[in-house]
Tab-separated table of C-alpha atoms in Angstrom:
chain	number	residue	atom	x	y	z
A	17	UNK	CA	-43.748	45.007	-75.291
A	18	UNK	CA	-46.451	46.831	-73.343
A	19	UNK	CA	-49.500	48.295	-74.906
A	20	UNK	CA	-49.673	51.878	-73.599
A	21	UNK	CA	-52.767	53.898	-74.421
A	22	UNK	CA	-52.945	52.769	-77.974
A	23	UNK	CA	-49.331	53.597	-78.862
A	24	UNK	CA	-47.357	50.586	-79.951
A	25	UNK	CA	-44.179	52.610	-80.529
A	26	UNK	CA	-43.601	53.142	-76.833
A	27	UNK	CA	-40.733	51.146	-75.457
A	28	UNK	CA	-40.726	49.739	-72.014
A	29	UNK	CA	-38.780	51.714	-69.505
A	30	UNK	CA	-35.861	49.968	-68.035
A	31	UNK	CA	-35.501	50.222	-64.312
A	32	UNK	CA	-32.574	52.311	-63.235
A	33	UNK	CA	-30.158	50.741	-60.856
A	34	UNK	CA	-29.211	52.975	-57.977
A	35	UNK	CA	-25.557	53.788	-58.190
A	36	UNK	CA	-23.351	52.934	-55.279
A	37	UNK	CA	-21.874	56.431	-55.267
A	38	UNK	CA	-24.058	59.102	-53.653
A	39	UNK	CA	-22.822	62.641	-53.930
A	40	UNK	CA	-23.184	64.497	-50.682
A	41	UNK	CA	-22.979	68.237	-50.748
A	42	UNK	CA	-23.095	70.626	-47.868
A	43	UNK	CA	-23.768	74.297	-48.228
A	44	UNK	CA	-21.449	76.475	-46.213
A	45	UNK	CA	-22.854	79.907	-45.583
A	46	UNK	CA	-20.345	82.531	-44.627
A	47	UNK	CA	-21.704	85.712	-43.192
A	48	UNK	CA	-19.979	88.751	-44.448
A	49	UNK	CA	-18.220	90.755	-41.771
A	50	UNK	CA	-19.455	94.238	-40.981
A	51	UNK	CA	-17.075	97.078	-41.722
A	52	UNK	CA	-15.375	98.687	-38.717
A	53	UNK	CA	-17.161	102.002	-39.208
A	54	UNK	CA	-20.541	100.309	-39.224
A	55	UNK	CA	-19.676	98.361	-36.061
A	56	UNK	CA	-18.594	101.597	-34.420
A	57	UNK	CA	-21.834	103.268	-35.491
A	58	UNK	CA	-23.897	100.450	-33.961
A	59	UNK	CA	-21.850	100.516	-30.767
A	60	UNK	CA	-22.234	104.271	-30.392
A	61	UNK	CA	-25.969	104.013	-31.083
A	62	UNK	CA	-26.394	101.409	-28.359
A	63	UNK	CA	-24.311	103.453	-25.933
A	64	UNK	CA	-26.387	106.544	-26.704
A	65	UNK	CA	-29.659	104.708	-26.078
A	66	UNK	CA	-28.365	103.216	-22.816
A	67	UNK	CA	-27.103	106.624	-21.696
A	68	UNK	CA	-30.434	108.289	-22.437
A	69	UNK	CA	-32.299	105.574	-20.559
A	70	UNK	CA	-29.986	106.063	-17.570
A	71	UNK	CA	-30.443	109.837	-17.664
A	72	UNK	CA	-34.241	109.501	-17.818
A	73	UNK	CA	-34.172	106.946	-15.007
A	74	UNK	CA	-32.067	109.215	-12.792
A	75	UNK	CA	-34.396	112.146	-13.429
A	76	UNK	CA	-37.323	109.978	-12.300
A	77	UNK	CA	-35.395	109.067	-9.137
A	78	UNK	CA	-34.753	112.752	-8.397
A	79	UNK	CA	-38.433	113.586	-8.900
A	80	UNK	CA	-39.393	110.735	-6.572
A	81	UNK	CA	-37.003	112.011	-3.883
A	82	UNK	CA	-38.362	115.561	-4.190
A	83	UNK	CA	-41.950	114.323	-3.884
A	84	UNK	CA	-40.987	112.286	-0.821
A	85	UNK	CA	-39.387	115.364	0.789
A	86	UNK	CA	-42.507	117.430	0.029
A	87	UNK	CA	-44.738	114.794	1.651
A	88	UNK	CA	-42.495	114.672	4.731
A	89	UNK	CA	-42.533	118.482	4.969
A	90	UNK	CA	-46.325	118.573	4.631
A	91	UNK	CA	-46.659	115.982	7.397
A	92	UNK	CA	-44.324	118.008	9.635
A	93	UNK	CA	-46.312	121.203	8.944
A	94	UNK	CA	-49.605	119.462	9.780
A	95	UNK	CA	-48.124	118.139	13.003
A	96	UNK	CA	-46.804	121.622	13.910
A	97	UNK	CA	-50.222	123.178	13.172
A	98	UNK	CA	-51.888	120.611	15.464
A	99	UNK	CA	-49.430	121.479	18.237
A	100	UNK	CA	-50.022	125.230	17.706
A	101	UNK	CA	-53.808	124.730	17.900
A	102	UNK	CA	-53.449	122.671	21.091
A	103	UNK	CA	-51.204	125.330	22.662
A	104	UNK	CA	-53.605	128.135	21.656
A	105	UNK	CA	-56.522	126.248	23.277
A	106	UNK	CA	-54.464	125.803	26.459
A	107	UNK	CA	-53.522	129.537	26.423
A	108	UNK	CA	-57.135	130.658	26.112
A	109	UNK	CA	-58.159	128.254	28.945
A	110	UNK	CA	-55.471	129.478	31.292
């Protein structure tokens, strides 16, 4: 018998033999399905967001096209004013 910290009443521990059977457990997690109404709500929310993004994008495209037309018109007006000035100089010389 072993002498353990002054206590003679302690018995020796017997070594445990590993059993040949090992229990293997696997945890199966099942996700709960969403209700149909909730799925429909999520689908409609996504469609709404996509629609709003498309509408905002198209409005930006329209603004870009209008700005491009304004720049082209301004360039045409400047060119016409140059031609008018040239013709007025030729008229006064003649």
